[in-house]
Each structure stands twice: as C-alpha cells, then as structure tokens.
Amino acid sequence: MELDEQVGKILAYGEICDHCLGRFFGKRSHGLTNDERGHALRVAHEIQGNTPHHEHEGPCWICHDLFDEIGGWADKVVASLSGIGHATFLIGTRVPPLMAESEEMVWSDLGLTGPEPLKSEMNREVGKAVAERTGKAADLAHPDVVAILDLSAGTVGVEITPLFFRGRYRKFERGIPQTRWPCRVCGGAGCERCNFTGKMYADSVEELIGRTVAEAFQAADAVLHGAGREDIDARMLGAGRPFVMEIVAPRRRGADLPSLEQAVNSAAEGRVAISIDGWATRAEVEILKSEKAHKKYRISVEVEGGIARNELEEALDRLRGALIAQQTPARVVHRRADRIRERRVVDARVAGQEDGIFFLDVVGEAGLYVKELVSGDGGRTRPSLAGLVGRPARVIQLDVLEVEGSRERE
Ligand SMILES: [Zn+2]
Ligand SMILES: [Zn+2]
C-alpha cells in the first residue's frame, strides 16, 4: 500500500490529531516531530486528492488530545520531584489499555512497519518539557529518579533509584544479628513477646549502620548485604566483613563518604564500626553474595577431661588441609535442607591457652561449620576434633577475625 493510501485510510477512521497521525510513520524520516510529520502527511494527502485543507479539531479518537496537555504534565512532574535531589530523570507513562488498543488496531489493519507507540512519544515530549523547566537531563539508562505518568488517574508517581556503597564492618559486641530479625511470634507486627518492637533483637548491624545512613540520605530504608554472616554470638574482628549497603529511596543523593563513615561510627558507639571503600552498584551485591571467601575464626575450645597441647596439635595437623564432610548441623537442620556438604579446613593452629581452654585460629572455606568441626555433631561432621581425640570437645566462644578473598581495599 502506498503511503498516501495509508494516510487516507487512517483519516477515514475518525478525527485524529497530527501527533497520532505522524506517529504511525514515526520511524520514517528523522529530524521531525510526530506533530510536524502528521501535519505534512495531512497536507500532502489533501493536495494529492485536491480536497480542502482541514486542521485537526479535537477530540482525537486515539489520544483524546493528550498532547495538548504536555505542559500540564511537565508541571506535575516538576512538582512531584521537588524536594528530591537528582541530577537526571526519566519519564515513564502508564497508557490506558483502550488507548493502546486503538493505535495497535490500526497498525495491524494496515500492516504498518514503522509506527511509534504513544507511550514513547509521551515519555519523550514530557521529558523535553521537564528538561526545559528544570535544566536537568533525561537519562534513559541510569536515571536518579523515574516519574511515572498515570494517564487515567491524572497523577505522577515517583520512583527514586537506590544508591549503594561498599565497605567492611566490624562487630565488637556479641548478641547482635547482622540484619533485622522479625519477631517469630508476630512476624513483625508487634506483640508482647517482642515488646511491640516487631523484632527478636533490639538492634542489628544493619540498623546500627543504617539508621545514620538513612538519616544522612533522607532515605526510606538502608539494607545491608553482607559477604556471608557471622553467628549472632560471634564478634566480627580483624579487617571486617565486606558488605554493600543499599540506600532505599534517598531524597538526598550527594554525601561525603568519609564524613558518613565518621557519623556512622560515632553513632554506633563502639558496638559496630565501618570503613567505607566507595560507591557501588546493584551488580556488586550479586558478586558479593557469590564470592567464596575464606573465613578466619578465633575460637576457644574445651575438651572433656582436658587435653595436652601436643595431642591437640597432632589432631590439628590432621585437620589442616582436610576435606570435611558435614551433614547439615543438628542445630540448623530444622530450617535448612538436610544434606552433606564438603568444605576444606585451610588452616588450624593453636593461638594460645588459658586455664585448660585453648584458643585456636581456624581458616575455613565459605560454608564450613566451625562449631561442628570441633564437636563432630554426633557423627554428622567427619573428621572432627572430637572424633580425632576420641572425647567430647566444644566451642565455648567464636569470633570471625577475617573474611578473605573479597575485593581488596582501594
Ligand atoms: Zn491524537
Ligand atoms: Zn512480636
């Protein structure tokens, strides 16, 4: 079908605006707006058929003259974004299904090959108008904020892109979980068991860091993604555990990271401390989660009936480098699949001794259950320290000294 014949058929559907007419041929010829393209096609068709000129007089059967309201939509976007720090933005549009169906019907009726959807013209035109009003740039790939036009409701919703930074945390106090732990009884709603906090523990590493972070960025929340986690009753010492913090819906984006580090550490009052390495991306969260970092533990161990240092060292010689077969520990089997994992003990040495208690430094592959490596877990972990010395042994205290193999500090 010739172009002019297609234009004639489109005009025969009903009263249509230049935007919608031009958009059916949106991918033909560059450097024109759909409005200009539509007007030119209308005029060319009239000259071709030698019929009187007829300007569009609304309402357009497809868009109901939506494009007359570009300025009004841009004003709504500017109002919705006021008070939200951003350098770049993107416009999205929720198009009512009937409106989309109208133009799609024409595409398929006429077999059009290069139409542009209404949604993308709306996004672009409102985006241009917003950029004019604010001097800010539209960014299709990584906008700081996305404003979503809801055409049916006449409203603008705002999604603020999260920010991420990476660092390491140390935890100096036992009994603090890494992340928030909802109350088992009420699931977070608040009940007598949890003193109406909704939480099992008053504080977490996530909150001790996140409260200051959320405040600094005027954010809705701050979520900690750790490279593994230590037990609640273990401290995290040494260089600290790598983490990425996700700042949810920040209304401020600029922050000086060294000052933030100071503010977090002063607010955490020596219970937790962080060092910040720099800004990060969501992709780094995935990398962090998948890294098979070795972990170094300092544990204190008690062997029933006592043990001589040389006997202990002989047992550690045999554990060093050994592949340990661990059936899911009895203490966690109620919430994890019961299966056998194999993890290597990279290193195991005596670090000191006091009143019959030995301090051991153990380096294990990610996922090694260290408490069970010592106790044998009733035969579920083999070999084990208890198994090798032939009597019960247990971990009294455990600290994580180091998480290795993760990104080096820059
Ligand atoms: Zn229209
Ligand atoms: Zn509760």
Coordinates of C-alpha atoms and ligand atoms in Angstrom, one line a residue:
M1 CA 0.0 0.0 0.0
E2 CA 1.3 3.5 -0.9
L3 CA 2.0 6.0 1.8
D4 CA -0.8 8.3 0.7
E5 CA -3.3 5.5 0.6
Q6 CA -2.4 4.5 4.1
V7 CA -2.9 8.1 5.3
G8 CA -6.3 8.2 3.6
K9 CA -7.4 5.0 5.4
I10 CA -6.1 6.4 8.7
L11 CA -8.0 9.7 8.3
A12 CA -11.2 7.6 7.5
Y13 CA -11.1 6.0 11.0
G14 CA -12.2 9.3 12.5
E15 CA -10.9 12.7 13.7
I16 CA -7.2 12.3 14.5
C17 CA -4.5 14.7 15.7
D18 CA -1.3 15.4 13.9
H19 CA 0.7 13.7 16.7
C20 CA -1.1 10.4 16.4
L21 CA -1.2 10.6 12.5
G22 CA 2.6 11.3 12.4
R23 CA 3.3 8.6 15.0
F24 CA 2.0 5.9 12.6
F25 CA 5.0 6.7 10.5
G26 CA 7.3 7.7 13.4
K27 CA 10.3 5.8 12.1
R28 CA 10.2 7.4 8.6
S29 CA 12.5 10.4 8.2
H30 CA 14.5 11.9 11.0
G31 CA 14.6 15.4 12.4
L32 CA 10.8 15.9 12.6
T33 CA 8.4 15.7 15.5
N34 CA 5.4 13.5 15.0
D35 CA 3.3 16.6 15.1
E36 CA 5.2 18.1 12.1
R37 CA 5.3 14.7 10.3
G38 CA 1.5 14.3 10.8
H39 CA 0.7 17.8 9.6
A40 CA 2.8 17.3 6.5
L41 CA 1.1 14.0 5.7
R42 CA -2.3 15.5 6.2
V43 CA -1.5 18.4 3.8
A44 CA 0.2 16.2 1.2
H45 CA -2.9 13.9 1.2
E46 CA -5.2 16.9 0.7
I47 CA -3.1 18.2 -2.2
Q48 CA -2.9 14.7 -3.7
G49 CA -6.7 14.4 -3.5
N50 CA -7.4 18.1 -4.3
T51 CA -9.6 18.4 -1.2
P52 CA -10.0 21.4 1.0
H53 CA -7.5 21.8 3.9
H54 CA -8.8 20.7 7.3
E55 CA -6.9 21.3 10.5
H56 CA -7.4 18.8 13.3
E57 CA -10.2 19.8 15.6
G58 CA -10.5 17.6 18.6
P59 CA -11.0 15.3 20.2
C60 CA -8.6 12.8 18.6
W61 CA -10.2 9.4 18.6
I62 CA -6.9 7.8 19.8
C63 CA -5.3 10.1 22.3
H64 CA -8.3 12.5 23.2
D65 CA -5.9 15.4 22.5
L66 CA -3.5 14.2 25.2
F67 CA -0.6 16.1 23.5
D68 CA -2.2 19.5 24.2
E69 CA -1.5 18.7 27.9
I70 CA 2.2 18.2 27.7
G71 CA 2.9 21.4 29.6
G72 CA 0.5 20.5 32.3
W73 CA 2.1 17.0 32.7
A74 CA 5.5 18.5 32.8
D75 CA 4.4 20.9 35.6
K76 CA 3.0 17.9 37.6
V77 CA 6.3 16.1 37.2
V78 CA 8.3 19.1 38.4
A79 CA 6.0 19.4 41.4
S80 CA 6.4 15.7 42.2
L81 CA 10.2 15.9 42.0
S82 CA 10.6 19.0 44.1
G83 CA 12.5 18.3 47.3
I84 CA 14.0 15.1 45.8
G85 CA 17.7 15.5 45.0
H86 CA 18.5 14.4 41.5
A87 CA 20.7 15.3 38.5
T88 CA 19.0 13.1 35.9
F89 CA 15.5 11.8 35.4
L90 CA 13.4 9.6 33.2
I91 CA 9.7 9.7 32.3
G92 CA 7.5 6.6 32.1
T93 CA 3.9 6.5 31.1
R94 CA 1.1 4.2 32.1
V95 CA -1.2 4.2 29.0
P96 CA -4.8 3.2 29.4
P97 CA -5.4 -0.2 27.6
L98 CA -8.1 1.2 25.4
M99 CA -5.8 4.0 24.1
A100 CA -3.0 1.4 23.3
E101 CA -5.5 -0.9 21.6
S102 CA -6.8 1.8 19.3
E103 CA -3.4 2.5 17.8
E104 CA -2.5 -1.2 17.7
M105 CA -5.6 -1.9 15.8
V106 CA -4.5 0.5 13.1
W107 CA -1.0 -1.0 13.0
S108 CA -2.4 -4.4 12.3
D109 CA -5.2 -3.3 10.0
L110 CA -2.8 -1.5 7.7
G111 CA 0.3 -3.7 8.3
L112 CA 2.3 -0.6 9.3
T113 CA 6.0 -1.3 9.6
G114 CA 7.4 1.7 11.4
P115 CA 5.0 3.1 13.9
E116 CA 6.0 4.6 17.3
P117 CA 3.8 3.8 20.3
L118 CA 2.0 6.6 22.1
K119 CA 3.9 5.8 25.3
S120 CA 7.3 6.6 23.9
E121 CA 6.2 9.9 22.3
M122 CA 4.6 10.9 25.6
N123 CA 7.8 10.0 27.5
R124 CA 10.0 11.9 25.1
E125 CA 7.8 15.1 24.8
V126 CA 7.1 15.4 28.6
G127 CA 10.8 14.7 29.1
K128 CA 11.8 17.6 26.8
A129 CA 9.4 19.9 28.6
V130 CA 10.7 18.9 32.1
A131 CA 14.3 19.3 31.0
E132 CA 13.4 22.8 29.7
R133 CA 11.8 23.8 33.0
T134 CA 14.5 22.3 35.3
G135 CA 17.7 22.3 33.3
K136 CA 18.1 18.7 34.3
A137 CA 18.9 15.9 31.8
A138 CA 16.9 12.9 30.9
D139 CA 18.9 9.7 31.3
L140 CA 17.5 6.5 29.7
A141 CA 20.0 4.1 31.2
H142 CA 20.7 5.3 34.8
P143 CA 18.3 8.0 35.9
D144 CA 18.4 9.2 39.5
V145 CA 14.6 9.3 39.5
V146 CA 11.8 8.0 37.3
A147 CA 8.5 9.9 37.1
I148 CA 5.6 7.7 36.0
L149 CA 2.6 9.4 34.4
D150 CA -0.7 7.6 35.1
L151 CA -2.9 8.9 32.2
S152 CA -6.1 7.5 33.6
A153 CA -5.7 8.8 37.1
G154 CA -4.0 12.1 36.1
T155 CA -1.3 11.6 38.6
V156 CA 2.5 11.3 38.7
G157 CA 4.3 8.6 40.7
V158 CA 8.0 8.9 41.6
E159 CA 10.5 6.1 41.9
I160 CA 13.8 7.1 43.4
T161 CA 16.7 5.0 42.2
P162 CA 18.6 3.4 45.2
L163 CA 22.3 4.2 46.0
F164 CA 24.9 1.7 47.0
F165 CA 28.2 2.0 48.8
R166 CA 30.6 -0.7 49.8
G167 CA 32.8 -1.2 52.8
R168 CA 33.6 -3.5 55.7
Y169 CA 32.1 -3.7 59.2
R170 CA 33.5 -5.0 62.4
K171 CA 31.2 -6.0 65.3
F172 CA 32.6 -5.8 68.8
E173 CA 29.7 -6.9 70.8
R174 CA 28.1 -10.4 70.9
G175 CA 24.4 -10.9 70.6
I176 CA 23.8 -8.6 67.6
P177 CA 22.4 -10.2 64.5
Q178 CA 23.7 -9.0 61.1
T179 CA 20.3 -8.0 59.8
R180 CA 16.9 -7.2 61.3
W181 CA 15.2 -10.3 62.6
P182 CA 11.4 -10.2 62.7
C183 CA 9.7 -11.5 65.8
R184 CA 8.9 -15.2 65.5
V185 CA 5.6 -14.8 67.3
C186 CA 4.0 -11.9 65.4
G187 CA 6.1 -11.8 62.3
G188 CA 6.9 -8.1 62.8
A189 CA 3.5 -6.7 63.6
G190 CA 4.4 -6.2 67.2
C191 CA 3.3 -8.3 70.2
E192 CA 4.0 -8.8 73.9
R193 CA 6.8 -11.3 73.2
C194 CA 8.8 -8.6 71.3
N195 CA 7.8 -5.7 73.5
F196 CA 5.9 -4.4 70.5
T197 CA 9.1 -3.8 68.5
G198 CA 8.3 -6.5 65.9
K199 CA 11.9 -7.7 66.3
M200 CA 13.7 -10.5 68.1
Y201 CA 16.6 -8.3 68.9
A202 CA 16.6 -4.6 69.7
D203 CA 19.5 -3.9 67.3
S204 CA 21.3 -5.4 64.3
V205 CA 24.5 -4.5 62.5
E206 CA 22.2 -3.3 59.7
E207 CA 20.3 -0.9 61.9
L208 CA 23.4 0.3 63.8
I209 CA 24.8 1.4 60.5
G210 CA 21.6 2.0 58.6
R211 CA 19.9 4.5 61.0
T212 CA 22.7 7.1 60.4
V213 CA 22.8 6.3 56.7
A214 CA 19.0 6.6 56.2
E215 CA 19.1 9.9 58.0
A216 CA 22.0 11.3 56.0
F217 CA 20.3 10.5 52.7
Q218 CA 16.8 11.2 53.9
A219 CA 16.1 7.6 52.7
A220 CA 13.2 5.3 53.3
D221 CA 15.5 2.5 54.5
A222 CA 19.0 1.2 54.4
V223 CA 19.6 -2.5 53.7
L224 CA 22.8 -4.4 54.5
H225 CA 24.0 -7.0 52.0
G226 CA 26.9 -8.9 53.7
A227 CA 29.5 -11.3 52.3
G228 CA 28.2 -14.1 54.4
R229 CA 27.3 -13.7 58.0
E230 CA 28.7 -14.5 61.4
D231 CA 26.7 -16.1 64.2
I232 CA 24.7 -13.8 66.4
D233 CA 27.0 -14.6 69.3
A234 CA 30.2 -14.2 67.4
R235 CA 32.1 -10.9 67.1
M236 CA 33.5 -9.8 63.7
L237 CA 37.0 -8.5 64.2
G238 CA 40.2 -8.0 62.1
A239 CA 39.7 -6.1 58.9
G240 CA 36.0 -6.6 59.0
R241 CA 33.4 -8.3 56.8
P242 CA 32.8 -6.9 53.3
F243 CA 29.3 -5.5 52.7
V244 CA 27.3 -3.4 50.3
M245 CA 24.7 -1.1 51.7
E246 CA 21.6 -0.3 49.7
I247 CA 20.1 3.1 50.4
V248 CA 16.4 2.8 49.5
A249 CA 14.6 5.9 48.0
P250 CA 17.1 8.5 49.0
R251 CA 15.8 12.1 48.8
R252 CA 19.3 13.4 49.0
R253 CA 22.0 11.8 46.8
G254 CA 25.2 13.7 47.4
A255 CA 27.0 12.7 50.6
D256 CA 30.6 12.8 51.5
L257 CA 31.5 9.2 52.3
P258 CA 34.4 9.9 54.7
S259 CA 32.1 12.1 56.8
L260 CA 29.4 9.4 56.6
E261 CA 31.8 6.8 57.9
Q262 CA 32.6 9.1 60.8
A263 CA 29.0 9.7 61.6
V264 CA 28.1 6.0 61.5
N265 CA 31.0 5.1 63.8
S266 CA 30.2 7.8 66.3
A267 CA 26.5 6.8 66.4
A268 CA 27.3 3.1 66.8
E269 CA 29.2 3.8 70.0
G270 CA 31.9 1.2 69.6
R271 CA 29.4 -1.7 69.2
V272 CA 29.9 -1.7 65.4
A273 CA 32.4 0.2 63.2
I274 CA 32.6 0.5 59.4
S275 CA 35.1 1.6 56.9
I276 CA 33.7 2.8 53.6
D277 CA 35.5 1.9 50.4
G278 CA 33.4 3.8 47.8
W279 CA 30.2 3.9 45.9
A280 CA 28.9 0.6 44.5
T281 CA 26.2 -0.7 42.1
R282 CA 23.5 -3.3 42.4
A283 CA 25.6 -5.7 40.4
E284 CA 28.2 -5.7 43.2
V285 CA 25.6 -7.0 45.6
E286 CA 25.4 -10.2 43.4
I287 CA 29.1 -10.5 43.2
L288 CA 29.4 -10.1 47.0
K289 CA 26.8 -12.8 47.6
S290 CA 28.5 -15.3 45.3
E291 CA 32.1 -14.8 46.5
K292 CA 33.6 -17.9 48.1
A293 CA 35.5 -16.0 50.7
H294 CA 37.7 -17.9 53.2
K295 CA 37.0 -17.0 56.8
K296 CA 39.3 -16.9 59.7
Y297 CA 37.9 -17.7 63.1
R298 CA 39.4 -17.4 66.6
I299 CA 37.7 -20.0 68.7
S300 CA 38.1 -21.1 72.3
V301 CA 37.8 -24.8 72.8
E302 CA 37.2 -27.1 75.7
V303 CA 38.0 -30.8 75.6
E304 CA 36.3 -33.0 78.2
G305 CA 38.9 -34.2 80.7
G306 CA 41.4 -31.7 79.4
I307 CA 44.0 -32.2 76.7
A308 CA 47.8 -31.8 76.3
R309 CA 49.0 -29.2 73.9
N310 CA 50.9 -31.8 71.8
E311 CA 47.9 -34.1 71.5
L312 CA 45.8 -31.1 70.4
E313 CA 48.4 -30.1 67.9
E314 CA 48.6 -33.6 66.4
A315 CA 44.9 -33.5 65.8
L316 CA 45.1 -30.1 64.2
D317 CA 47.9 -31.3 61.9
R318 CA 45.4 -33.9 60.6
L319 CA 42.6 -31.3 60.2
R320 CA 44.8 -28.8 58.4
G321 CA 44.1 -29.1 54.6
A322 CA 41.5 -31.9 55.2
L323 CA 38.2 -32.0 53.3
I324 CA 35.4 -32.2 55.9
A325 CA 32.1 -33.9 55.2
Q326 CA 29.4 -32.1 57.0
Q327 CA 25.8 -33.2 57.2
T328 CA 23.6 -30.2 57.9
P329 CA 24.2 -29.4 61.6
A330 CA 21.5 -30.7 64.1
R331 CA 21.1 -27.0 65.3
V332 CA 20.0 -25.7 61.9
V333 CA 18.6 -28.8 60.2
H334 CA 15.0 -27.6 61.1
R335 CA 15.4 -24.7 58.7
R336 CA 17.9 -26.0 56.1
A337 CA 17.9 -29.0 53.7
D338 CA 19.5 -32.0 55.3
R339 CA 22.4 -32.9 53.1
I340 CA 26.1 -33.4 53.1
R341 CA 28.5 -30.6 52.1
E342 CA 32.2 -30.8 51.7
R343 CA 34.4 -27.9 52.9
R344 CA 38.1 -27.6 53.4
V345 CA 39.9 -26.6 56.5
V346 CA 42.6 -24.3 55.1
D347 CA 44.5 -23.8 58.3
A348 CA 44.1 -24.7 62.0
R349 CA 46.6 -23.7 64.7
V350 CA 46.8 -23.2 68.5
A351 CA 47.0 -19.5 69.2
G352 CA 47.2 -19.6 73.0
Q353 CA 45.9 -21.3 76.1
E354 CA 44.5 -20.3 79.5
D355 CA 43.1 -22.4 82.4
G356 CA 42.7 -25.5 80.2
I357 CA 40.9 -23.6 77.5
F358 CA 42.7 -23.5 74.1
F359 CA 42.4 -20.7 71.6
L360 CA 42.6 -21.8 68.0
D361 CA 42.8 -19.9 64.8
V362 CA 40.9 -21.7 62.1
V363 CA 40.7 -20.7 58.4
G364 CA 37.9 -22.5 56.5
E365 CA 36.2 -22.3 53.2
A366 CA 33.0 -20.4 53.0
G367 CA 30.2 -22.5 54.5
L368 CA 32.4 -24.6 56.9
Y369 CA 30.5 -25.1 60.1
V370 CA 33.3 -24.5 62.7
K371 CA 31.4 -25.4 65.8
E372 CA 30.6 -28.8 64.3
L373 CA 34.2 -29.2 63.1
V374 CA 35.1 -29.2 66.8
S375 CA 32.3 -31.2 68.3
G376 CA 31.7 -33.7 65.5
D377 CA 27.9 -33.0 65.9
G378 CA 27.2 -36.6 67.0
G379 CA 29.0 -38.0 64.0
R380 CA 27.3 -35.7 61.4
T381 CA 30.7 -34.0 60.8
R382 CA 33.7 -36.1 59.8
P383 CA 36.6 -35.8 60.5
S384 CA 36.3 -33.6 63.6
L385 CA 38.4 -32.6 66.5
A386 CA 36.3 -34.6 69.0
G387 CA 36.5 -37.6 66.7
L388 CA 40.3 -37.4 66.4
V389 CA 41.0 -37.1 70.1
G390 CA 38.3 -39.6 71.0
R391 CA 36.4 -37.5 73.5
P392 CA 33.8 -34.7 73.5
A393 CA 35.0 -31.2 72.6
R394 CA 33.1 -28.0 72.2
V395 CA 33.5 -24.4 71.1
I396 CA 33.0 -22.0 74.0
Q397 CA 33.3 -18.8 72.1
L398 CA 33.8 -17.9 68.4
D399 CA 34.8 -14.7 66.7
V400 CA 35.4 -14.1 63.0
L401 CA 38.8 -12.5 62.5
E402 CA 38.9 -12.1 58.8
V403 CA 36.9 -12.6 55.6
E404 CA 39.4 -13.1 52.8
G405 CA 39.3 -13.4 49.1
S406 CA 36.9 -10.5 48.7
R407 CA 37.7 -7.2 46.9
E408 CA 40.8 -5.6 48.1
R409 CA 40.6 -2.1 49.6
E410 CA 41.5 0.6 47.0
Ligands
ZN1 ZN -4.0 12.1 19.0
ZN2 ZN 6.3 -9.9 68.3

